[in-house]
Coordinates of C-alpha atoms in Angstrom, one line a residue:
X285 CA 34.4 12.2 -6.5
X286 CA 33.3 10.7 -3.3
X287 CA 34.1 7.1 -2.7
X288 CA 32.2 5.1 -5.4
X289 CA 33.9 1.9 -4.6
X290 CA 33.2 -1.0 -2.3
X291 CA 35.3 -1.2 0.9
X292 CA 39.0 -1.4 0.1
X293 CA 40.4 -4.8 -0.6
X294 CA 43.9 -5.9 0.1
X295 CA 46.0 -6.0 -3.0
X296 CA 46.5 -9.6 -3.9
X297 CA 46.1 -12.2 -6.6
X298 CA 42.9 -10.6 -7.9
X299 CA 44.3 -7.1 -8.0
X300 CA 46.4 -7.5 -11.2
X301 CA 45.2 -9.4 -14.3
X302 CA 48.8 -9.5 -15.6
X303 CA 51.9 -11.6 -14.9
X304 CA 55.0 -9.8 -13.8
X305 CA 57.0 -8.0 -16.5
X306 CA 60.2 -9.8 -17.5
X307 CA 63.2 -9.5 -15.1
X308 CA 61.2 -8.2 -12.1
X309 CA 63.2 -5.7 -10.2
X310 CA 65.4 -4.8 -13.1
X311 CA 63.4 -1.9 -14.4
X312 CA 64.5 1.5 -13.4
X313 CA 62.1 3.6 -15.5
X314 CA 62.1 7.3 -15.3
X315 CA 58.5 8.2 -14.7
X316 CA 57.0 11.6 -15.5
X317 CA 53.7 12.9 -14.3
X318 CA 51.8 15.7 -16.1
X319 CA 48.8 17.4 -14.3
X320 CA 48.6 17.9 -10.6
X321 CA 44.9 18.5 -10.0
X322 CA 43.2 17.0 -6.9
X323 CA 43.4 13.4 -8.2
X324 CA 46.6 13.8 -10.1
X325 CA 48.4 15.3 -7.1
X326 CA 47.4 12.3 -4.9
X327 CA 48.5 9.8 -7.6
X328 CA 51.9 11.5 -8.2
X329 CA 52.5 11.8 -4.5
X330 CA 51.8 8.2 -3.8
X331 CA 53.8 7.0 -6.7
X332 CA 56.8 9.0 -5.6
X333 CA 56.4 7.8 -2.0
X334 CA 55.4 4.2 -2.5
X335 CA 56.6 3.3 -6.0
X336 CA 57.5 -0.4 -6.1
X337 CA 61.0 0.1 -7.3
X338 CA 62.0 3.0 -5.1
X339 CA 64.3 0.9 -3.0
X340 CA 65.8 -0.7 -6.1
X341 CA 66.7 2.6 -7.7
X342 CA 63.7 4.1 -9.3
X343 CA 64.7 7.7 -10.2
X344 CA 62.7 10.5 -8.6
X345 CA 59.4 11.0 -10.3
X346 CA 59.5 14.0 -12.6
X347 CA 56.4 16.2 -12.3
X348 CA 55.1 19.0 -14.4
X349 CA 52.1 21.3 -13.8
X350 CA 51.0 24.5 -15.5
X351 CA 50.9 26.1 -12.0
X352 CA 54.5 25.4 -10.9
X353 CA 53.6 26.0 -7.2
X354 CA 51.7 22.7 -7.1
X355 CA 54.8 20.8 -8.4
X356 CA 57.0 22.6 -5.8
X357 CA 54.5 21.7 -3.1
X358 CA 54.6 18.0 -4.0
X359 CA 58.4 17.9 -4.0
X360 CA 58.5 19.6 -0.6
X361 CA 56.0 17.0 0.6
X362 CA 57.8 13.8 -0.6
X363 CA 61.4 15.0 -0.7
X364 CA 63.8 15.7 -3.5
X365 CA 65.0 12.1 -3.4
X366 CA 61.5 11.0 -4.5
X367 CA 60.4 13.7 -6.9
X368 CA 61.7 16.6 -9.0
X369 CA 60.1 19.4 -10.9
X370 CA 60.5 19.4 -14.7
X371 CA 60.9 22.8 -16.2
X372 CA 59.0 22.1 -19.3
X373 CA 56.8 19.5 -21.1
X374 CA 59.7 18.9 -23.5
X375 CA 61.9 17.8 -20.6
X376 CA 59.2 15.4 -19.4
X377 CA 58.6 13.7 -22.7
X378 CA 62.3 13.5 -23.7
X379 CA 63.7 12.3 -20.4
X380 CA 60.9 10.0 -19.2
X381 CA 60.1 6.4 -20.2
X382 CA 56.6 6.3 -18.7
X383 CA 54.5 9.5 -18.9
X384 CA 51.3 9.6 -16.9
X385 CA 48.8 12.3 -17.8
X386 CA 45.9 13.5 -15.7
X387 CA 44.2 16.7 -17.0
X388 CA 40.9 18.5 -16.7
X389 CA 39.3 18.2 -20.1
X390 CA 39.6 17.1 -23.7
X391 CA 41.0 20.3 -25.2
X392 CA 43.8 20.5 -22.7
X393 CA 44.7 16.8 -23.2
X394 CA 44.7 17.2 -27.0
X395 CA 47.0 20.3 -26.8
X396 CA 49.4 18.5 -24.5
X397 CA 49.8 15.6 -26.8
X398 CA 50.5 17.8 -29.7
X399 CA 53.3 19.4 -27.6
X400 CA 54.6 15.9 -26.8
X401 CA 54.6 15.1 -30.5
X402 CA 56.4 18.3 -31.5
X403 CA 59.1 17.7 -28.9
X404 CA 59.7 14.0 -30.0
X405 CA 59.8 14.9 -33.6
X406 CA 62.8 17.1 -32.8
X407 CA 64.4 14.4 -30.8
X408 CA 62.9 10.9 -31.7
X409 CA 63.0 8.4 -28.9
X410 CA 65.6 5.6 -29.1
X411 CA 63.7 3.3 -26.7
X412 CA 60.1 2.6 -25.7
X413 CA 58.0 5.3 -24.2
X414 CA 54.6 4.5 -22.7
X415 CA 52.0 7.3 -22.4
X416 CA 49.4 6.6 -19.8
X417 CA 46.2 8.7 -20.3
X418 CA 44.3 8.8 -17.0
X419 CA 42.1 11.8 -17.7
X420 CA 38.3 11.4 -18.1
X421 CA 37.9 12.2 -21.8
X422 CA 35.5 11.3 -24.6
X423 CA 36.5 7.8 -25.9
X424 CA 37.1 8.8 -29.5
X425 CA 39.8 11.2 -28.4
X426 CA 42.0 8.2 -27.6
X427 CA 42.1 7.5 -31.3
X428 CA 43.3 11.0 -32.0
X429 CA 46.0 10.7 -29.4
X430 CA 47.1 7.4 -30.8
X431 CA 47.3 8.9 -34.2
X432 CA 49.4 11.8 -32.9
X433 CA 51.9 9.4 -31.4
X434 CA 51.8 6.6 -34.0
X435 CA 54.2 8.4 -36.4
X436 CA 56.8 8.4 -33.7
X437 CA 59.1 5.4 -33.1
X438 CA 58.9 3.3 -29.9
X439 CA 55.8 5.0 -28.5
X440 CA 52.8 3.3 -27.0
X441 CA 49.6 4.7 -25.6
X442 CA 47.3 3.1 -23.0
X443 CA 44.1 4.6 -21.5
X444 CA 43.9 4.3 -17.8
X445 CA 41.1 6.4 -16.2
X446 CA 40.6 5.9 -12.5
X447 CA 37.7 5.4 -10.2
X448 CA 37.6 7.0 -6.8
X449 CA 37.4 10.2 -4.9
X450 CA 40.2 12.5 -3.7
X451 CA 40.1 10.7 -0.4
X452 CA 40.3 7.3 -2.1
X453 CA 43.2 8.6 -4.3
X454 CA 45.1 9.9 -1.3
X455 CA 44.8 6.4 0.3
X456 CA 46.1 4.6 -2.8
X457 CA 42.8 2.8 -3.2
X458 CA 41.8 3.8 -6.8
X459 CA 40.6 1.3 -9.3
X460 CA 42.5 1.6 -12.5
X461 CA 40.7 0.8 -15.8
X462 CA 43.1 -0.1 -18.6
X463 CA 42.9 -0.5 -22.4
X464 CA 45.6 -0.7 -25.0
X465 CA 48.9 -2.5 -25.7
X466 CA 49.2 -5.5 -23.5
X467 CA 52.9 -5.3 -22.7
X468 CA 52.5 -1.6 -21.8
X469 CA 49.6 -2.3 -19.5
X470 CA 51.5 -5.0 -17.7
X471 CA 54.4 -2.7 -17.1
X472 CA 52.3 0.2 -15.9
X473 CA 50.0 -2.0 -13.8
X474 CA 52.9 -3.3 -11.7
X475 CA 54.2 0.2 -11.3
X476 CA 50.9 1.6 -10.1
X477 CA 49.5 -1.2 -7.9
X478 CA 49.6 -0.9 -4.9
X479 CA 51.4 2.4 -4.9
X480 CA 48.6 4.3 -6.6
X481 CA 45.6 2.0 -6.8
X482 CA 44.3 -1.2 -5.3
X483 CA 43.1 -3.0 -8.5
X484 CA 43.3 -3.1 -12.3
X485 CA 40.4 -3.8 -14.6
X486 CA 41.7 -4.9 -18.0
X487 CA 39.3 -4.1 -20.9
X488 CA 41.5 -5.3 -23.7
X489 CA 43.2 -3.7 -26.6
X490 CA 40.6 -1.1 -27.7
X491 CA 41.7 2.2 -26.3
X492 CA 38.1 3.5 -26.2
X493 CA 36.8 0.7 -23.9
X494 CA 38.4 2.0 -20.6
X495 CA 37.2 5.5 -21.2
X496 CA 33.6 4.3 -22.0
X497 CA 33.6 2.2 -18.8
X498 CA 34.7 5.2 -16.7
X499 CA 31.9 7.3 -18.1
X500 CA 29.4 4.5 -17.5
X501 CA 30.6 4.5 -13.9
X502 CA 30.2 8.2 -13.6
X503 CA 26.6 7.9 -15.1
X504 CA 25.7 5.7 -12.1
X505 CA 27.2 8.2 -9.7
X506 CA 25.3 11.1 -11.4
X507 CA 22.1 9.1 -11.5
X508 CA 22.4 8.4 -7.8
X509 CA 23.1 12.0 -7.0
X510 CA 20.1 13.1 -9.0
X511 CA 17.7 10.8 -7.1
X512 CA 19.2 11.9 -3.8
X513 CA 18.9 15.6 -4.7
X514 CA 15.3 15.1 -5.7
X515 CA 14.5 13.3 -2.5
X516 CA 16.1 16.0 -0.4
X517 CA 14.1 18.7 -2.2
X518 CA 10.9 16.7 -1.8
X519 CA 11.6 16.4 1.9
X520 CA 12.1 20.1 2.3
X521 CA 9.0 21.1 0.5
X522 CA 6.9 18.5 2.4
X523 CA 8.1 19.8 5.7
X524 CA 10.0 16.6 6.6
X525 CA 13.5 18.1 6.2
X526 CA 16.6 17.0 4.3
X527 CA 18.2 15.9 7.6
X528 CA 15.7 13.1 7.6
X529 CA 16.8 12.0 4.2
X530 CA 20.4 11.9 5.4
X531 CA 19.3 9.7 8.3
X532 CA 17.4 7.5 5.9
X533 CA 20.4 7.0 3.7
X534 CA 22.6 6.1 6.7
X535 CA 20.0 3.6 7.9
X536 CA 18.8 1.9 4.7
X537 CA 21.3 2.8 1.9
X538 CA 24.6 3.0 3.7
X539 CA 26.8 3.1 0.6
X540 CA 29.8 5.3 1.2
X541 CA 29.1 7.5 -1.9
X542 CA 25.5 8.1 -1.0
X543 CA 26.3 9.0 2.6
X544 CA 29.1 11.4 1.5
X545 CA 26.9 13.2 -1.0
X546 CA 23.9 13.3 1.3
X547 CA 26.1 14.9 4.0
X548 CA 27.4 17.5 1.5
X549 CA 23.9 18.3 0.2
X550 CA 22.4 18.5 3.7
X551 CA 25.3 20.5 5.1
X552 CA 25.6 22.7 2.0
X553 CA 29.3 21.7 1.8
X554 CA 29.8 22.7 -1.8
X555 CA 33.5 23.7 -2.0
X556 CA 34.8 22.1 -5.2
X557 CA 38.4 22.8 -4.3
X558 CA 38.3 19.8 -2.0
X559 CA 35.9 17.7 -4.1
X560 CA 34.9 17.4 -7.7
X561 CA 34.3 20.6 -9.5
X562 CA 30.9 21.1 -11.2
X563 CA 32.5 21.9 -14.5
X564 CA 34.0 18.4 -14.5
X565 CA 30.6 16.9 -13.7
X566 CA 29.0 18.8 -16.6
X567 CA 31.8 17.8 -18.9
X568 CA 31.3 14.1 -17.9
X569 CA 27.5 14.4 -18.3
X570 CA 27.9 15.9 -21.7
X571 CA 30.2 13.0 -22.8
X572 CA 27.8 10.4 -21.4
X573 CA 24.8 11.9 -23.2
X574 CA 26.8 11.9 -26.4
X575 CA 27.5 8.2 -25.9
X576 CA 23.8 7.4 -25.2
X577 CA 23.0 9.0 -28.5
X578 CA 25.7 7.0 -30.3
X579 CA 24.5 3.7 -28.8
X580 CA 20.7 4.5 -28.8
X581 CA 20.6 3.9 -25.1
X582 CA 18.4 6.5 -23.3
X583 CA 19.4 7.5 -19.8
X584 CA 16.7 9.9 -18.6
X585 CA 18.0 10.2 -15.1
X586 CA 21.3 11.4 -16.6
X587 CA 19.5 13.9 -18.7
X588 CA 17.8 15.4 -15.7
X589 CA 21.1 15.4 -13.7
X590 CA 22.8 17.3 -16.6
X591 CA 20.1 20.0 -16.6
X592 CA 20.2 20.4 -12.8
X593 CA 24.0 20.7 -12.8
X594 CA 23.7 23.5 -15.4
X595 CA 21.0 25.2 -13.3
X596 CA 23.2 25.0 -10.2
X597 CA 26.2 26.4 -12.1
X598 CA 24.1 29.2 -13.6
X599 CA 22.9 30.3 -10.1
X600 CA 26.5 30.2 -8.8
X601 CA 27.7 32.4 -11.8
X602 CA 25.0 34.9 -10.9
X603 CA 26.1 34.9 -7.3
X604 CA 29.7 35.5 -8.5
X605 CA 28.6 38.4 -10.6
X606 CA 26.8 39.9 -7.6
X607 CA 29.9 39.4 -5.5
X608 CA 28.4 37.0 -3.0
X609 CA 29.4 33.4 -3.9
X610 CA 29.7 31.1 -0.9
X611 CA 32.6 29.3 -2.5
X612 CA 34.9 30.0 -5.5
X613 CA 34.7 26.6 -7.1
X614 CA 31.4 24.7 -6.9
X615 CA 31.3 21.0 -6.1
X616 CA 29.1 18.8 -8.3
X617 CA 27.1 17.8 -5.2
X618 CA 25.5 21.3 -5.7
X619 CA 23.3 19.5 -8.2
X620 CA 20.7 19.8 -5.3
X621 CA 20.6 23.5 -6.0
X622 CA 19.2 22.7 -9.4
X623 CA 16.5 20.4 -8.1
X624 CA 15.6 23.0 -5.5
X625 CA 15.3 25.8 -8.1
X626 CA 13.2 23.5 -10.3
X627 CA 10.8 23.1 -7.3
X628 CA 10.4 26.8 -6.9
X629 CA 13.0 27.2 -4.1
X630 CA 16.0 29.6 -4.3
X631 CA 18.8 27.1 -5.0
X632 CA 21.3 28.0 -2.3
X633 CA 19.5 30.2 0.2
X634 CA 17.9 27.5 2.4
X635 CA 17.4 29.8 5.3
X636 CA 15.2 32.1 3.3
X637 CA 13.4 29.1 1.8
X638 CA 12.8 27.6 5.3
X639 CA 10.9 30.6 6.5
X640 CA 8.9 30.7 3.3
X641 CA 8.0 27.1 3.6
X642 CA 6.9 27.5 7.2
X643 CA 4.5 30.3 6.2
X644 CA 3.1 28.1 3.4
X645 CA 2.6 25.1 5.7
X646 CA 1.0 27.3 8.4
X647 CA -1.3 28.9 5.8
X648 CA -2.4 25.5 4.5
X649 CA -3.0 24.2 8.0
X650 CA -5.2 27.2 9.0
X651 CA -7.4 26.9 5.9

């Protein structure tokens, strides 16, 4: 995601809502990290490089990823004294005291926790293990995960989704939203701030609250993107041009997120490999719409955004089937292709649309 946060603040007294864990500096936890997508990679890298106890003997962060090359890349980047590659999930869950999970979707998360449980049933933990779920998942899944772990001794789960883009994550400026066991949150918060994030928001003991809050934040991002995409499409069809909308955003609405998305839409920079993939955006929109139904809280802008994301993805799939996609993974800023298609434009072929619009404007002028 593009930066959805206010300008970074220096970590200080307001960054952590918890006192220090007992015996500060005496904790030499083995930390494991599962899932090295765009955000997960940045988090694991920064934790390995900047973890608060590194100087005092924090063991190298153990990392695992389905694609082993990403784990190898991280170790090469930070050095073998800061990170090591786990050969299996079983190794992670048996050897690590704190296991941080950052995965793409609910099904994968559920599967991974079942594997954790199976491994720990074979070798029950003898001391506390804290599972830190940072993925963006549907809130009720937290209860399932807690149930999976609850039969195992000495295990605690906290939910800790993060707010911020890949750039924000790379700069250790994420906001960490936490729910769950208080003592576990305190331990993890002092591990992750400021090495991974700049601030913790504590939402109490209910595991679902942090996940709901994260989805609420994403609904605001999606709603803003929808309005921006509609304005750019309107500007194109009226002959004003989307570049004027970009200038307007910079002049009158200079929020970092709006500027970033306006630049992507105007420049057709839709490579999701370096942003937030549209599949993730559709997954989040689906979760949010399910929550709006649960709480009888309509969000029509979110409904429109969901439909336009689906339209953009459908056009991209067709391009792939025809062998001419501009990018392999589509960024969710491509929502503008959905609003353009809804307005009778092609979606992604702005050059063709531009000539057609010129003909239409010239025809209407001559009449």
